[in-house]
Coordinates of C-alpha atoms in Angstrom, one line a residue:
P9 CA 46.9 43.5 7.4
G10 CA 45.5 40.1 8.9
H11 CA 42.3 41.8 8.8
T12 CA 39.3 39.1 7.3
G13 CA 36.6 41.6 5.8
P14 CA 33.7 39.6 4.7
N15 CA 35.2 39.0 1.6
A16 CA 38.7 37.4 3.0
G17 CA 36.8 33.5 2.8
P18 CA 37.7 31.1 5.3
A19 CA 40.8 31.4 7.3
P20 CA 43.4 29.7 6.3
G21 CA 43.4 26.7 7.8
P22 CA 46.8 23.7 7.5
A23 CA 46.9 22.8 4.4
P24 CA 45.1 19.1 3.8
H25 CA 47.9 16.1 2.4
P26 CA 47.4 16.2 -0.6
L27 CA 47.7 12.1 -0.6
S28 CA 44.8 12.4 2.3
A29 CA 41.8 13.4 -0.3
A30 CA 42.7 9.9 -2.9
A31 CA 44.0 7.9 0.1
L32 CA 41.4 5.3 -0.6
G33 CA 41.4 5.3 -4.8
T34 CA 38.9 6.9 -6.3
L35 CA 36.3 5.5 -8.6
D36 CA 34.0 7.1 -11.5
F37 CA 30.4 5.8 -12.2
S38 CA 27.2 6.8 -13.3
L39 CA 23.4 5.7 -11.9
L40 CA 20.4 5.7 -14.0
Y41 CA 16.4 4.7 -12.8
D42 CA 14.6 4.1 -16.4
Q43 CA 11.3 4.3 -14.1
E44 CA 9.5 2.9 -16.9
N45 CA 11.0 0.2 -16.7
N46 CA 11.5 -0.3 -12.6
A47 CA 15.7 -0.6 -13.4
L48 CA 18.1 0.9 -12.2
H49 CA 21.7 1.0 -14.1
C50 CA 25.0 1.4 -12.3
T51 CA 27.3 2.1 -15.3
I52 CA 30.6 1.7 -13.4
S53 CA 33.7 3.6 -15.4
K54 CA 37.0 3.5 -13.9
G55 CA 39.0 3.9 -10.8
L56 CA 42.4 5.3 -9.5
K57 CA 44.9 3.3 -7.3
P58 CA 44.4 4.5 -3.8
M59 CA 47.5 5.6 -2.5
D60 CA 49.4 3.3 0.0
H61 CA 48.6 0.5 -2.1
N62 CA 52.2 -1.6 -2.9
G63 CA 52.4 -2.9 -6.0
L64 CA 49.3 -4.0 -8.8
A65 CA 45.7 -4.7 -7.3
D66 CA 43.3 -7.6 -9.4
P67 CA 40.2 -4.9 -8.5
Y68 CA 36.9 -5.3 -9.0
V69 CA 33.4 -3.6 -7.7
K70 CA 30.5 -5.1 -6.1
L71 CA 27.0 -3.4 -5.1
H72 CA 24.6 -3.5 -2.6
L73 CA 21.0 -2.5 -2.0
L74 CA 20.9 -1.5 1.1
P75 CA 19.0 -2.5 3.6
G76 CA 18.2 -5.7 1.4
A77 CA 19.4 -9.0 1.7
S78 CA 22.6 -9.2 1.3
K79 CA 23.3 -11.9 -1.2
A80 CA 20.1 -11.2 -2.8
N81 CA 20.9 -8.4 -4.4
K82 CA 24.9 -8.2 -4.5
L83 CA 26.5 -7.5 -8.1
R84 CA 29.8 -7.1 -9.1
T85 CA 31.9 -6.5 -12.2
K86 CA 34.7 -8.7 -13.6
T87 CA 37.9 -8.9 -12.0
L88 CA 40.9 -6.4 -13.9
R89 CA 44.2 -8.3 -13.1
N90 CA 47.6 -6.1 -12.3
T91 CA 46.3 -2.8 -12.4
L92 CA 46.1 0.2 -10.6
N93 CA 44.3 2.2 -13.0
P94 CA 41.6 -0.3 -13.7
T95 CA 39.0 0.8 -17.1
W96 CA 36.1 -1.4 -16.7
N97 CA 33.0 0.4 -18.4
E98 CA 31.0 -2.4 -17.0
T99 CA 26.8 -1.7 -16.5
L100 CA 25.2 -3.5 -13.5
T101 CA 21.6 -3.5 -14.0
Y102 CA 18.8 -4.1 -10.8
Y103 CA 15.2 -4.8 -11.9
G104 CA 12.5 -4.3 -9.8
I105 CA 13.6 -1.3 -8.5
T106 CA 10.1 0.8 -7.2
D107 CA 9.4 3.8 -6.8
E108 CA 9.5 3.1 -2.3
D109 CA 13.3 2.0 -3.5
M110 CA 14.2 5.1 -4.7
I111 CA 13.0 7.2 -2.2
R112 CA 14.2 4.7 0.8
K113 CA 17.3 2.9 -0.4
T114 CA 20.8 3.7 -0.5
L115 CA 23.5 1.9 -3.0
R116 CA 26.5 1.0 -1.6
I117 CA 29.3 0.5 -3.8
S118 CA 32.2 -1.1 -3.0
V119 CA 35.7 -1.8 -4.5
C120 CA 37.8 -4.9 -3.6
D121 CA 40.8 -6.6 -4.1
E122 CA 40.8 -10.2 -5.8
D123 CA 43.3 -12.7 -3.8
K124 CA 43.3 -16.5 -4.6
F125 CA 44.8 -17.6 -1.7
R126 CA 42.9 -15.4 1.1
H127 CA 40.5 -13.5 1.7
N128 CA 39.1 -11.0 -1.1
E129 CA 40.5 -7.4 0.6
F130 CA 38.4 -4.3 1.0
I131 CA 39.9 -1.1 -0.8
G132 CA 37.2 1.5 -0.1
E133 CA 33.5 2.5 -0.8
T134 CA 30.4 5.3 -1.3
R135 CA 27.2 5.0 -0.6
V136 CA 24.6 7.4 -2.7
P137 CA 21.4 7.6 -1.3
L138 CA 18.9 6.6 -4.5
K139 CA 16.6 9.9 -3.8
K140 CA 19.4 11.9 -4.7
L141 CA 19.0 10.7 -8.6
K142 CA 15.8 11.9 -10.5
P143 CA 13.9 9.9 -13.0
N144 CA 15.2 8.8 -16.1
H145 CA 18.2 11.7 -16.0
T146 CA 22.0 9.7 -15.7
K147 CA 24.2 11.4 -13.3
T148 CA 27.1 11.2 -13.0
F149 CA 29.9 11.1 -10.1
S150 CA 33.1 10.9 -9.6
I151 CA 34.4 10.0 -5.8
C152 CA 37.3 9.0 -3.2
L153 CA 36.6 6.0 -1.4
E154 CA 35.7 6.3 2.4
K155 CA 37.0 3.0 4.6
Q156 CA 34.4 0.6 5.7
L157 CA 31.0 2.2 6.6
P158 CA 29.5 -0.2 9.3
V159 CA 25.9 -2.2 7.6
D160 CA 22.9 -1.6 10.2
K161 CA 21.9 -5.2 10.9
T162 CA 19.1 -4.6 13.4
E163 CA 16.3 -4.7 10.2
D164 CA 13.7 -6.5 11.3
K165 CA 14.2 -10.3 10.2
S166 CA 10.9 -11.4 9.7
L167 CA 10.5 -9.2 6.4
E168 CA 13.5 -9.8 5.1
E169 CA 13.6 -9.2 1.7
R170 CA 14.4 -11.6 -0.3
G171 CA 14.1 -10.6 -4.1
R172 CA 11.8 -9.3 -6.5
I173 CA 8.9 -10.4 -8.7
L174 CA 7.2 -9.3 -11.4
I175 CA 3.3 -10.3 -11.9
S176 CA 0.7 -9.6 -14.2
L177 CA -3.3 -9.8 -13.0
K178 CA -6.3 -9.6 -15.9
Y179 CA -10.1 -10.8 -15.3
S180 CA -10.7 -12.1 -19.0
S181 CA -14.8 -12.1 -19.5
Q182 CA -13.6 -13.7 -22.2
K183 CA -12.1 -16.8 -20.4
Q184 CA -14.5 -15.9 -17.6
G185 CA -11.9 -16.2 -15.4
L186 CA -8.3 -14.5 -13.6
L187 CA -5.3 -14.7 -15.9
V188 CA -2.1 -15.0 -13.9
G189 CA 1.1 -13.9 -15.2
I190 CA 4.1 -15.2 -13.5
V191 CA 7.0 -13.2 -15.9
R192 CA 10.1 -12.8 -14.0
C193 CA 11.8 -12.4 -10.5
A194 CA 14.9 -10.4 -9.7
H195 CA 17.6 -10.4 -7.2
L196 CA 16.1 -13.9 -5.4
A197 CA 17.6 -14.7 -2.1
A198 CA 20.5 -17.6 -3.1
M199 CA 19.8 -20.6 -1.3
D200 CA 22.3 -23.4 -2.9
A201 CA 26.2 -23.5 -2.1
N202 CA 26.7 -22.0 -5.6
G203 CA 25.6 -19.3 -4.6
Y204 CA 22.4 -19.1 -7.2
S205 CA 18.7 -21.1 -6.6
D206 CA 16.9 -23.4 -9.0
P207 CA 13.9 -21.2 -8.6
Y208 CA 10.7 -22.1 -9.6
V209 CA 7.1 -20.3 -8.8
K210 CA 4.0 -21.7 -7.0
T211 CA 0.5 -19.8 -7.1
Y212 CA -2.6 -20.5 -5.2
L213 CA -6.0 -18.8 -5.4
K214 CA -7.6 -19.1 -1.4
P215 CA -9.5 -20.3 0.0
D216 CA -8.9 -23.8 -1.7
V217 CA -11.2 -25.7 -0.5
D218 CA -10.5 -29.0 -2.3
K219 CA -6.6 -28.0 -3.1
K220 CA -7.2 -27.7 -6.9
S221 CA -5.9 -23.9 -7.3
K222 CA -1.8 -25.3 -7.3
H223 CA -0.3 -24.0 -10.0
K224 CA 3.7 -24.6 -11.1
T225 CA 6.0 -23.4 -13.2
A226 CA 9.1 -24.5 -14.8
V227 CA 12.0 -24.5 -12.6
K228 CA 15.6 -22.0 -14.3
K229 CA 18.4 -23.3 -13.1
K230 CA 20.7 -21.5 -11.3
T231 CA 19.6 -17.9 -11.3
L232 CA 18.5 -15.4 -9.1
N233 CA 17.1 -13.3 -12.2
P234 CA 15.3 -16.3 -13.7
E235 CA 12.2 -15.1 -16.4
F236 CA 9.2 -17.4 -16.4
N237 CA 6.4 -15.6 -18.9
E238 CA 4.2 -17.9 -17.9
E239 CA 0.0 -17.6 -17.2
F240 CA -2.3 -19.6 -15.6
C241 CA -6.1 -19.1 -16.0
Y242 CA -8.2 -19.6 -12.8
E243 CA -11.7 -20.0 -13.9
I244 CA -14.4 -17.5 -11.7
K245 CA -16.5 -15.5 -11.8
H246 CA -15.7 -11.9 -11.9
G247 CA -17.7 -11.1 -9.0
D248 CA -15.8 -14.0 -6.7
L249 CA -12.3 -12.4 -6.7
A250 CA -13.1 -10.4 -4.4
K251 CA -13.3 -12.7 -1.7
K252 CA -10.3 -14.6 -2.8
T253 CA -6.4 -14.1 -2.1
L254 CA -3.5 -14.9 -4.8
E255 CA -0.8 -16.7 -3.0
V256 CA 2.7 -16.7 -4.9
T257 CA 5.4 -18.5 -3.2
V258 CA 8.9 -19.2 -5.0
W259 CA 11.1 -22.0 -4.0
D260 CA 14.5 -23.1 -5.1
Y261 CA 14.3 -26.9 -6.2
D262 CA 16.4 -29.1 -5.2
I263 CA 17.0 -32.8 -6.3
G264 CA 16.2 -35.5 -3.7
K265 CA 15.4 -33.5 -0.5
S266 CA 13.2 -31.0 -0.2
N267 CA 12.6 -27.3 -1.8
D268 CA 13.6 -24.7 -0.3
F269 CA 11.1 -21.3 0.1
I270 CA 12.5 -18.4 -1.1
G271 CA 9.4 -16.1 -0.5
G272 CA 6.5 -15.1 -1.2
V273 CA 4.2 -12.2 -1.1
V274 CA 0.1 -12.4 -1.4
L275 CA -2.5 -10.1 -3.7
G276 CA -6.0 -9.1 -2.1
I277 CA -8.7 -7.3 -0.3
N278 CA -7.0 -8.1 3.2
A279 CA -3.6 -6.8 1.6
K280 CA -1.8 -3.9 1.8
G281 CA -0.1 -1.1 0.1
E282 CA 0.8 -2.4 -3.9
R283 CA -1.1 -5.4 -3.4
L284 CA -4.0 -4.5 -2.3
K285 CA -3.8 -1.3 -5.3
H286 CA -2.6 -4.2 -8.0
W287 CA -5.6 -6.6 -6.9
F288 CA -7.9 -3.6 -6.6
D289 CA -6.9 -1.9 -10.5
C290 CA -7.6 -6.1 -11.6
L291 CA -11.0 -6.0 -10.0
K292 CA -11.9 -2.4 -11.3
N293 CA -10.3 -2.6 -15.2
K294 CA -12.2 -5.7 -16.4
D295 CA -9.7 -6.8 -19.4
K296 CA -7.0 -5.3 -18.8
R297 CA -3.3 -7.0 -18.7
I298 CA -2.0 -4.7 -15.0
E299 CA 1.7 -5.6 -14.3
R300 CA 3.2 -5.0 -11.0
W301 CA 6.6 -5.4 -9.5
H302 CA 6.3 -7.0 -6.3
T303 CA 9.0 -7.3 -3.0
L304 CA 8.6 -11.0 -1.7
T305 CA 9.5 -11.6 2.0
N306 CA 10.0 -14.4 3.9
E307 CA 6.5 -14.3 5.9
L308 CA 3.4 -15.6 4.4
P309 CA 0.1 -15.7 6.7
G310 CA -0.5 -19.2 7.1
A311 CA 1.2 -20.6 4.4
V312 CA 2.0 -24.2 4.4
L313 CA 6.2 -23.3 3.9
S314 CA 6.5 -27.2 2.6
D315 CA 5.9 -28.1 -1.1

């Protein structure tokens, strides 16, 4: 008796307190990466009350992608009132998510209690490394929330992500020019006190001696996910394109004061990674429209940051 053979299972330790696991509450949600559309869908289903919570809560769920500028990629559900068994059944979607993000990033999901008079109260959080997801497969989670984990603040600020932009490029032999499509932006950094921006996009084809290459989209009011769907044509010989770079900048329009720079991206033969590949694919596939998401950063080589 008392002998633990190979099949006796783990030695009996003190039984975990039944409430400890669920002390901060639980959350059911599912995640789906739609690869073709570069979208990450997060469906928040329901939660279960934190055990040590006295009375009712006004819970909501918020999402962040890490690493990343927190303001720019925060999504949240609606707040449910006076409940300890919230059912949201709400899907929040990140657009402009690339395969690279899926390898590198982590989704942080926090549950908070909204409070009209004080700071909203943090209840608990969980984190899912996106590499755990298979493209185009919905994965369902049911987990116990954990205490707040620190966010790594040591990221290099010079290359802080400021959002995403979806750009299309096509060299048209018919028009003898480069067609640049500004399709949409996703989770832009907020520049205005209301937590939004009034974004518009500017493009230049450089070098640009006589400053004729500037194009501007319309301004979209109060949004961090604007859709522009505008296309500009630069008349240029196909052979000259290799010497040019396309500078795309996103701005927040402000009345009566100078506009704020949100972020930018430069495509061309001297760029790297996706930015070089996009340009190269455009050069070598005449008359084919090639659409790609790019990360906006707050660094632009030699760009004049004024509008």
